[in-house]
XYZ file of C-alpha atoms in Angstrom:
586
model
C 47.741 12.224 -28.542
C 44.144 13.379 -28.792
C 42.447 13.025 -32.105
C 41.644 16.387 -33.701
C 39.221 17.544 -36.362
C 41.042 18.138 -39.608
C 38.761 21.000 -40.450
C 38.990 23.194 -37.414
C 42.008 21.734 -35.721
C 40.119 21.319 -32.459
C 39.050 18.067 -30.685
C 35.648 16.855 -31.757
C 32.837 17.609 -29.301
C 31.002 15.253 -27.083
C 27.874 15.674 -29.160
C 29.689 14.613 -32.335
C 30.872 11.401 -30.670
C 27.451 10.807 -29.262
C 25.942 11.111 -32.690
C 27.821 8.139 -34.158
C 27.944 6.239 -30.868
C 31.755 6.242 -30.590
C 34.171 7.833 -28.138
C 37.118 10.102 -28.800
C 39.388 7.074 -29.173
C 37.047 5.258 -31.523
C 35.592 3.020 -28.763
C 31.858 2.591 -28.269
C 30.125 4.701 -25.609
C 28.124 2.869 -22.937
C 25.077 4.694 -21.693
C 26.680 7.944 -22.629
C 29.682 7.211 -20.361
C 32.957 8.438 -21.788
C 36.390 8.519 -20.192
C 38.011 11.929 -19.853
C 41.337 10.772 -21.451
C 41.865 8.821 -24.578
C 42.665 5.148 -24.464
C 45.243 4.424 -27.182
C 46.829 0.930 -27.272
C 50.076 2.404 -25.931
C 48.617 3.803 -22.739
C 45.646 1.458 -22.260
C 47.090 -0.215 -19.219
C 48.113 3.147 -17.693
C 44.626 4.603 -18.189
C 42.864 1.543 -16.884
C 45.003 1.669 -13.759
C 44.197 5.403 -13.531
C 40.490 4.715 -13.460
C 40.932 1.802 -11.087
C 42.756 3.935 -8.528
C 39.712 5.970 -7.656
C 41.011 7.110 -4.304
C 43.918 8.912 -5.781
C 42.372 10.198 -8.990
C 38.598 10.349 -9.099
C 36.919 10.786 -12.437
C 33.422 11.624 -13.501
C 31.855 11.336 -16.898
C 28.365 12.196 -17.967
C 25.587 9.603 -17.899
C 22.853 9.503 -20.412
C 20.407 12.331 -19.681
C 23.018 14.591 -18.015
C 24.985 17.483 -19.364
C 28.622 18.291 -19.207
C 27.893 21.225 -16.882
C 26.077 18.936 -14.490
C 29.108 16.635 -14.399
C 31.456 19.503 -13.733
C 29.182 20.587 -10.916
C 29.260 17.135 -9.445
C 33.013 17.009 -9.630
C 33.306 20.336 -7.868
C 30.558 20.264 -5.311
C 29.696 16.699 -4.370
C 33.120 15.090 -3.818
C 32.608 15.326 -0.119
C 29.196 13.783 -0.275
C 29.916 10.866 -2.528
C 32.807 8.475 -2.273
C 34.586 7.951 -5.595
C 34.693 4.290 -4.770
C 30.917 4.086 -5.417
C 31.479 4.676 -9.194
C 32.419 1.563 -11.017
C 34.104 2.983 -14.033
C 36.920 0.304 -14.084
C 34.238 -2.334 -14.489
C 32.712 -0.460 -17.410
C 36.049 0.154 -19.084
C 37.081 -3.495 -18.603
C 33.880 -4.743 -20.311
C 33.362 -2.057 -22.945
C 36.682 -0.267 -23.550
C 39.261 -1.074 -26.178
C 40.922 -4.461 -25.809
C 44.573 -3.957 -24.912
C 45.410 -7.597 -24.102
C 46.475 -6.499 -20.630
C 44.738 -6.744 -17.324
C 45.476 -4.407 -14.437
C 45.855 -6.013 -11.058
C 44.066 -3.075 -9.498
C 41.033 -3.708 -11.683
C 40.962 -7.279 -10.621
C 41.159 -6.194 -6.992
C 37.917 -4.179 -7.281
C 35.968 -7.055 -8.716
C 34.256 -7.598 -5.405
C 32.767 -4.138 -5.316
C 31.267 -3.837 -8.792
C 28.208 -1.633 -8.629
C 26.968 -1.447 -12.197
C 23.413 -1.648 -10.751
C 23.848 1.870 -9.393
C 23.874 3.184 -12.977
C 20.318 1.825 -13.420
C 19.184 4.485 -10.902
C 20.450 7.219 -13.206
C 17.611 6.955 -15.671
C 17.456 9.345 -18.668
C 15.455 12.464 -18.188
C 11.727 11.797 -18.180
C 12.075 7.998 -17.753
C 10.507 6.805 -14.516
C 10.008 3.385 -12.970
C 6.534 2.518 -11.688
C 6.364 -0.901 -10.045
C 8.007 -3.257 -12.569
C 7.486 -1.053 -15.681
C 9.341 1.878 -17.126
C 7.411 4.949 -18.237
C 8.269 8.174 -20.064
C 6.916 11.467 -18.904
C 6.888 14.398 -21.351
C 6.087 17.954 -20.297
C 3.683 19.611 -22.713
C 4.855 23.036 -23.869
C 2.872 25.982 -22.433
C 1.353 26.976 -25.788
C 0.045 23.414 -26.341
C -1.305 22.712 -22.860
C -4.721 24.280 -23.595
C -4.884 22.460 -26.910
C -4.310 19.016 -25.346
C -5.955 19.862 -22.041
C -3.046 18.427 -20.060
C 0.247 19.371 -18.511
C 2.065 16.117 -19.121
C 1.882 13.171 -21.409
C 2.804 9.698 -20.052
C 3.651 6.729 -22.165
C 4.418 3.204 -21.025
C 7.629 1.811 -22.499
C 6.086 -1.633 -21.908
C 9.201 -3.213 -20.399
C 11.199 -3.474 -17.233
C 14.472 -3.608 -19.075
C 16.436 -0.354 -19.192
C 18.284 -1.346 -22.375
C 15.032 -2.156 -24.173
C 13.505 1.067 -22.832
C 16.344 3.161 -24.224
C 15.877 1.616 -27.678
C 12.131 2.405 -27.652
C 12.446 5.860 -26.110
C 13.266 7.828 -29.328
C 10.215 6.452 -31.073
C 7.983 7.310 -28.159
C 9.345 10.875 -27.943
C 8.853 11.290 -31.751
C 5.249 10.093 -31.506
C 4.547 12.536 -28.647
C 6.097 15.466 -30.559
C 3.979 14.503 -33.605
C 0.841 14.636 -31.446
C 1.708 18.057 -30.027
C 2.612 19.427 -33.520
C -0.643 18.154 -34.970
C -2.600 19.883 -32.197
C -0.829 23.115 -33.068
C -1.610 22.623 -36.791
C -5.387 22.162 -36.007
C -5.296 25.378 -34.015
C -3.725 27.261 -36.900
C -0.406 27.760 -35.084
C 3.009 27.664 -36.838
C 4.198 24.082 -37.082
C 7.354 22.154 -38.036
C 6.401 20.015 -41.041
C 9.112 17.409 -40.301
C 7.489 16.629 -36.899
C 4.083 16.178 -38.462
C 5.140 14.098 -41.489
C 8.724 13.015 -40.942
C 8.748 10.786 -44.100
C 7.871 13.722 -46.390
C 10.696 15.967 -45.250
C 13.423 16.490 -47.852
C 16.806 15.875 -46.267
C 19.651 18.051 -47.487
C 21.934 15.032 -47.688
C 20.018 11.838 -48.584
C 20.947 8.783 -46.585
C 22.925 6.014 -48.243
C 20.817 2.865 -48.829
C 21.635 -0.038 -46.615
C 20.925 -3.565 -47.774
C 18.914 -5.330 -45.092
C 16.995 -8.492 -44.919
C 13.218 -8.042 -44.818
C 11.816 -8.192 -41.292
C 8.770 -10.261 -40.565
C 5.609 -8.273 -40.021
C 4.848 -7.847 -36.305
C 1.513 -6.585 -35.312
C 1.304 -4.631 -32.058
C -1.101 -6.114 -29.473
C -4.439 -4.293 -29.503
C -4.804 -1.918 -26.560
C -7.930 -2.776 -24.597
C -10.390 0.064 -24.406
C -12.305 -0.939 -21.226
C -15.029 1.062 -19.653
C -15.029 1.967 -15.993
C -17.627 -0.682 -15.186
C -15.731 -3.417 -17.087
C -12.323 -2.539 -15.594
C -13.691 -2.277 -12.046
C -15.329 -5.715 -12.396
C -12.091 -7.135 -13.660
C -10.331 -5.658 -10.687
C -12.696 -7.167 -8.146
C -12.670 -10.514 -9.878
C -8.834 -10.586 -10.156
C -7.814 -14.070 -8.943
C -4.540 -12.815 -7.609
C -6.298 -10.952 -4.794
C -7.172 -12.974 -1.765
C -9.938 -10.772 -0.328
C -12.040 -11.578 2.655
C -15.832 -11.350 2.268
C -15.887 -8.030 4.228
C -13.111 -6.527 2.102
C -14.796 -7.639 -1.117
C -18.046 -6.017 0.056
C -16.229 -2.746 0.836
C -14.733 -2.646 -2.653
C -18.196 -3.443 -4.143
C -19.606 -0.448 -2.369
C -16.861 1.746 -3.792
C -17.451 0.288 -7.266
C -21.129 1.082 -7.181
C -20.487 4.598 -5.945
C -17.803 5.240 -8.596
C -19.985 3.961 -11.419
C -22.947 6.076 -10.192
C -20.925 9.258 -9.928
C -18.475 8.972 -12.922
C -20.511 6.801 -15.220
C -20.236 3.149 -16.167
C -19.607 3.807 -19.911
C -16.669 6.234 -19.320
C -13.425 4.725 -20.695
C -11.101 4.007 -17.841
C -8.222 5.530 -19.799
C -9.989 8.915 -19.771
C -10.502 9.116 -16.003
C -8.927 12.371 -14.873
C -8.260 14.345 -11.704
C -11.463 16.224 -12.309
C -13.462 12.984 -12.159
C -11.888 12.042 -8.857
C -12.406 15.412 -7.355
C -16.076 15.341 -8.397
C -16.406 12.037 -6.633
C -14.789 13.434 -3.450
C -17.187 16.370 -3.578
C -20.154 14.015 -3.683
C -18.727 12.088 -0.692
C -18.508 15.283 1.338
C -22.258 15.623 1.488
C -23.358 12.003 0.999
C -26.020 11.231 3.647
C -25.386 8.348 6.036
C -27.578 5.423 5.000
C -28.385 7.218 1.816
C -29.783 3.997 0.263
C -32.408 3.730 3.046
C -33.223 7.479 3.450
C -33.349 8.167 -0.306
C -33.769 4.867 -2.131
C -34.931 6.546 -5.356
C -32.160 9.138 -5.560
C -28.681 8.710 -7.044
C -25.708 9.390 -4.751
C -25.232 12.742 -6.449
C -28.874 13.731 -5.991
C -28.840 12.604 -2.356
C -25.635 14.651 -1.725
C -27.159 17.695 -3.387
C -30.232 17.446 -1.189
C -28.136 17.128 1.955
C -26.072 20.133 0.887
C -29.159 22.277 0.427
C -30.959 21.289 3.634
C -27.997 21.200 5.939
C -29.785 19.162 8.644
C -29.066 15.711 7.232
C -26.380 13.648 8.835
C -23.622 12.838 6.317
C -20.932 10.179 6.363
C -17.816 10.929 8.343
C -14.543 12.174 6.786
C -13.069 8.839 7.700
C -15.684 6.885 5.746
C -15.373 9.215 2.786
C -11.566 8.771 2.806
C -11.936 5.021 3.044
C -14.165 5.007 -0.046
C -11.664 7.225 -1.896
C -8.795 4.943 -0.764
C -10.625 1.940 -2.275
C -11.082 3.900 -5.516
C -7.409 4.780 -5.502
C -6.547 1.125 -5.068
C -8.518 0.311 -8.162
C -6.699 3.060 -10.147
C -3.337 1.766 -8.977
C -4.322 -1.623 -10.330
C -5.355 0.035 -13.607
C -1.820 1.623 -13.821
C -0.167 -1.686 -13.234
C -2.328 -3.273 -15.979
C -1.369 -0.375 -18.308
C -4.928 0.890 -18.603
C -3.912 4.203 -17.133
C -0.681 6.153 -17.226
C -0.963 7.315 -13.667
C -3.368 7.321 -10.667
C -5.427 10.651 -10.791
C -6.860 10.000 -7.308
C -3.503 9.978 -5.557
C -3.569 12.129 -2.430
C -7.237 13.127 -2.582
C -8.783 12.947 0.874
C -10.874 15.078 3.261
C -9.387 16.579 6.418
C -10.602 14.600 9.430
C -11.512 16.935 12.320
C -11.360 14.093 14.804
C -7.954 12.870 15.877
C -7.330 9.168 15.390
C -6.780 8.766 19.084
C -10.240 10.256 19.875
C -12.236 8.122 17.411
C -12.764 5.393 19.994
C -12.583 5.725 23.802
C -12.340 2.997 26.437
C -15.429 2.236 28.590
C -15.233 4.277 31.774
C -15.886 2.757 35.230
C -19.593 3.605 35.183
C -20.133 2.006 31.777
C -18.310 -1.189 32.745
C -20.481 -1.443 35.908
C -23.647 -1.033 33.825
C -22.542 -3.684 31.347
C -21.529 -6.386 33.799
C -24.352 -5.810 36.184
C -27.051 -5.975 33.561
C -29.682 -8.802 33.948
C -27.677 -10.874 31.463
C -24.964 -11.126 34.178
C -27.121 -10.811 37.331
C -30.022 -12.995 36.335
C -32.349 -12.669 33.361
C -35.539 -14.215 32.009
C -33.679 -16.158 29.361
C -30.589 -15.972 27.134
C -32.653 -15.055 24.020
C -35.094 -12.168 23.792
C -35.351 -11.933 27.605
C -31.697 -11.133 28.159
C -32.579 -7.673 29.461
C -35.360 -8.701 31.768
C -34.649 -9.648 35.364
C -35.078 -13.335 36.103
C -33.489 -16.372 37.577
C -31.688 -17.665 34.524
C -27.852 -17.317 34.296
C -27.118 -18.357 30.686
C -23.485 -18.977 29.807
C -23.736 -18.523 26.090
C -21.906 -16.322 23.504
C -23.592 -13.158 24.724
C -22.257 -13.826 28.235
C -18.732 -14.892 27.243
C -17.775 -12.594 24.263
C -17.750 -9.271 26.133
C -15.840 -10.885 29.082
C -13.236 -12.334 26.767
C -12.859 -9.022 24.944
C -12.201 -7.136 28.207
C -9.686 -9.571 29.690
C -7.825 -10.433 26.498
C -8.151 -7.383 24.254
C -9.069 -9.641 21.344
C -11.001 -8.272 18.398
C -14.711 -9.262 17.924
C -13.967 -11.161 14.816
C -11.152 -13.098 16.516
C -13.450 -14.103 19.376
C -16.478 -15.091 17.200
C -14.427 -17.470 15.029
C -12.733 -19.395 17.922
C -12.810 -23.185 17.665
C -13.427 -25.301 20.765
C -9.816 -26.495 20.427
C -8.495 -22.877 20.418
C -8.663 -22.782 24.212
C -6.059 -25.310 25.287
C -2.951 -25.693 27.415
C 0.341 -24.647 25.836
C 3.483 -25.506 27.812
C 1.296 -26.012 30.863
C -0.491 -22.657 30.498
C -4.143 -22.245 29.525
C -4.178 -20.083 26.443
C -6.489 -18.687 23.848
C -4.901 -19.429 20.446
C -5.728 -16.755 17.775
C -4.571 -18.327 14.548
C -5.748 -19.328 11.028
C -4.753 -22.936 11.806
C -7.493 -25.201 12.954
C -7.165 -28.514 14.844
C -10.669 -29.697 13.940
C -10.926 -28.831 10.254
C -12.827 -25.505 10.272
C -12.113 -23.187 7.302
C -13.927 -19.919 8.281
C -11.047 -18.213 10.107
C -9.660 -14.784 9.076
C -6.994 -12.549 10.600
C -6.634 -8.771 10.171
C -2.797 -8.797 10.009
C 0.101 -11.202 10.350
C 0.650 -9.762 13.906
C -2.804 -11.058 14.836
C -1.584 -14.635 14.975
C -0.676 -15.035 18.700
C -1.142 -16.770 22.011
C -3.033 -15.042 24.862
C -2.747 -16.745 28.285
C -6.211 -16.938 29.845
C -6.563 -14.378 32.652
C -7.215 -15.894 36.107
C -10.618 -14.147 36.344
C -11.747 -15.851 33.122
C -10.520 -19.198 34.458
C -12.457 -18.577 37.738
C -15.557 -17.718 35.698
C -15.340 -21.183 34.001
C -14.135 -20.353 30.446
C -11.703 -23.349 30.279
C -14.452 -25.776 31.518
C -16.925 -24.284 29.046
C -14.549 -24.992 26.111
C -13.927 -28.571 27.362
C -17.627 -29.262 27.632
C -18.162 -28.042 24.020
C -15.343 -30.279 22.800
C -16.679 -33.309 24.609
C -20.089 -32.618 23.023
C -18.489 -32.858 19.608
C -18.885 -29.131 18.810
C -16.278 -27.497 16.519
C -17.027 -23.821 17.064
C -16.942 -22.262 20.569
C -19.743 -19.857 19.835
C -21.922 -21.544 17.238
C -24.945 -19.963 18.815
C -24.073 -16.522 17.284
C -26.475 -15.950 14.427
C -24.948 -15.013 11.140
C -27.633 -12.428 10.246
C -28.496 -11.053 6.885
C -24.857 -10.405 6.022
C -23.724 -14.001 6.765
C -21.111 -12.638 9.213
C -21.148 -13.565 12.916
C -19.104 -10.495 14.016
C -21.510 -8.133 12.208
C -24.565 -9.747 13.714
C -23.083 -9.715 17.239
C -22.013 -6.113 16.913
C -25.550 -5.090 16.128
C -26.855 -7.032 19.129
C -24.216 -5.467 21.329
C -25.227 -1.975 20.305
C -28.808 -2.764 21.412
C -27.422 -4.256 24.665
C -25.485 -1.040 25.439
C -28.647 0.991 24.930
C -30.751 -1.306 27.075
C -28.217 -1.444 29.934
C -27.734 2.333 29.978
C -24.011 2.110 28.992
C -24.215 3.707 25.623
C -22.053 6.779 25.118
C -20.611 8.569 22.149
C -17.349 7.188 20.730
C -17.742 3.857 22.535
C -18.555 0.520 21.031
C -17.528 -3.069 21.321
C -14.016 -2.053 20.144
C -13.698 0.005 23.344
C -12.871 -3.236 25.236
C -9.666 -3.285 23.271
C -8.775 0.228 24.442
C -9.500 -0.873 28.058
C -7.083 -3.773 27.649
C -4.324 -1.440 26.252
C -4.818 0.887 29.256
C -4.454 -1.993 31.635
C -1.147 -3.002 29.929
C 0.123 0.520 30.476
C -1.009 0.594 34.053
C 0.755 -2.578 34.757
C 3.897 -1.274 33.039
C 4.101 -4.331 30.832
C 7.094 -4.432 28.457
C 6.216 -2.725 25.215
C 7.023 -5.658 22.923
C 5.016 -8.053 25.084
C 2.043 -5.623 25.076
C 2.123 -5.448 21.344
C 2.313 -9.236 21.112
C -0.566 -9.876 23.440
C -2.818 -7.404 21.617
C -1.785 -8.344 18.097
C -0.697 -4.801 17.368
C 1.979 -3.812 14.872
C 3.828 -0.511 14.689
C 5.256 0.161 11.273
C 8.540 -1.613 10.715
C 9.071 -2.866 14.283
C 7.397 -6.180 13.528
C 8.948 -6.561 10.099
C 12.569 -5.673 10.955
C 15.235 -8.271 10.279
C 15.943 -8.760 13.996
C 12.294 -9.863 14.537
C 12.955 -12.938 12.400
C 15.477 -14.330 14.866
C 14.481 -16.526 17.763
C 11.071 -18.000 18.458
C 9.589 -15.132 20.352
C 8.590 -14.809 23.997
C 8.022 -17.948 25.987
C 4.487 -18.656 27.178
C 5.470 -18.358 30.823
C 6.667 -14.769 30.170
C 3.323 -13.914 28.511
C 1.458 -15.546 31.377
C 3.398 -13.511 33.947
C 2.479 -10.307 32.147
C -1.271 -11.240 31.989
C -1.391 -12.031 35.673
C -0.232 -8.515 36.467
C -3.347 -7.013 34.924
C -5.708 -6.162 37.814
C -8.724 -4.544 36.047
C -9.578 -2.499 39.113
C -12.252 -0.562 37.211
C -14.582 -3.524 37.002
C -15.996 -5.939 39.647
C -17.142 -9.288 38.420
C -16.992 -11.164 41.742
C -20.668 -12.138 41.313
C -19.703 -14.111 38.165
C -17.151 -16.363 39.922
C-alpha cells in the first residue's frame, strides 16, 4: 500500500521526498532516481523482478536535473528510439534499494550489461564537462546582464568526480546568486535579503542544533592572478609540450602580437570576446613584414596606417587565421589550467577567399623545363655563387639533388634536408629513402610533421640512373653523417628555411617563378603523377606521407605490418613523369 500524507490524505509529492533525500518507501534516492512503485518488504522480490524484466515492462524515473513532465514525454515519445535495455535500473535497485534478503535470478542475469556509466552523461542542468574537469554554467537574468556585463557566469567545480561536483554545486549556485543580488543592490533594484546575507535571515522555524565534532580549518588554495604576459610565458615554457623549434617560434610570434595588441598587464582571467575580436581586426590590416616596413610602429599603428592608405600589402587570411589559432591554443591551455572559464577566441577567423586546393599549384611543363635546364643542371661556373652562370662545372651537391628528390619522391623539403647518409639504403633488396626519426649513425636533429610521415619511399629508377645511391655510398665511406651537410643553416638556424630562400632566388633567376608555386609545388607534381598512374589510394597516401582524417587512425589500420616494399616499388616504377626530361642528367 502506498504511504499517504496524514494531513491531506494524498501521497506525498516527489519534491517532498527529494527534500529529505528519501523515496516513497523510505529508501534513499540515488541521483534523483526513484522507482514508480513502492518497495515494501512483502513485494520487494516482485518489484525487483519487475524492473529487471525491462522488455516486458519498461520503466522510467527522473534523473537529477529533469522534471516529471520530461520523463513522461520520454516514456511516451522516445520508446521507439531508445531500447529499455539501455537503462540499468535493476543494478541501481540492487545496490541502493531496500534490502529484502532475496536475489532475483533475472537481476543476476543482467549483470553482464550493467551500464551505470550512462547515467554520468545525464549531468544536472548547467553542469558541463570540459576535458577532465566539471564546470557549472549559470545564465544571468536579463535585468542583471547589463550590471554584470555578461550573459553567463562559469565556475569550475574543480573536480572530475560527479559525486563530488554534486556536493559542491549548491554552494557554487548560492555564491553566484549572491553576486547577482549584490549587483542589483548596488544599482538600487529590489533585492532578496536572504540571497545577499543568508546568515542574517530569520527563519520561521529555527533549525534544531546538531552536535558535531569541530572540523579542522581548511584554507582554500589561492587563485593565481596571472597577467597575460606571465600566463603566455608559462604556456610556451610548459615542459609537457614537445614543440619543434619552428613551432615554438610561431607561438612566440603570436605571443608578441597578443601582448602588443591586448596588453601585457591585462589579467588573463579578464580576457573577453571583445579583446579577441579586437586582435582579429588588427590582423585584418596588418602589413606583411610589418616589422621591417614599420619598425617603430606598434602592430595596431601599422594596421591603422595600412587601413588608411589601402595600397600596402597585408598578411593573407590564412596567416591571420594561423595567428588566431595559436592564440586560441593558448586560451585552451588557460582553461585547462583553470585560469579562464572558457575560450573567448573560439571560432574567430577570417573568411579565406582562396580555396585550399588553389593555394599551391604544381609546376607546369614549361616551369619544369626551365628548372632542370638551368645552368645548375646544364653546366655552371661553380656550385656556389656561380650556380646561375653558364660554365663547365656539373656540381652534384645539395642544390642539385634536393629539387630532383622532391620531384621524384614527393618528400617535403624538411624531410629531404635532414636525411642521414644511412637513410638511403637497401630494404628487402630494394633501394629506398627512409623518412624516419630513427637514426643509424646517432644524429638527433630529425623532425616529422605527422606520424604518417614515417615511411619508406623506393628510389625511382631515374634517381638511381642519376647516381643518387652512389652519392650516398660515397658520403658514408667518407665518414659523413648528414647527406646534405653543405646546406647552410642561415640566420634562423634551420636548413629547410635557408634552402627555401635560395630556391626562391633560383626560380627567379631561371625564369620559372610564377604565382602560387614554390618548392612545395614538387609535392603537388608527385601527387598528380600518382593519380595519372592510377596508383592504389592507400599506397599513394603511404608514399606521400599523407593522412586523411580517421583513415590512418582507424582500428583496422593497426593490424598487419603494412604494404611490402616490393608493392611500393612496383607503384613507384609506374610513375613516368612525362612532363619533364632529365636525360641530360643520366
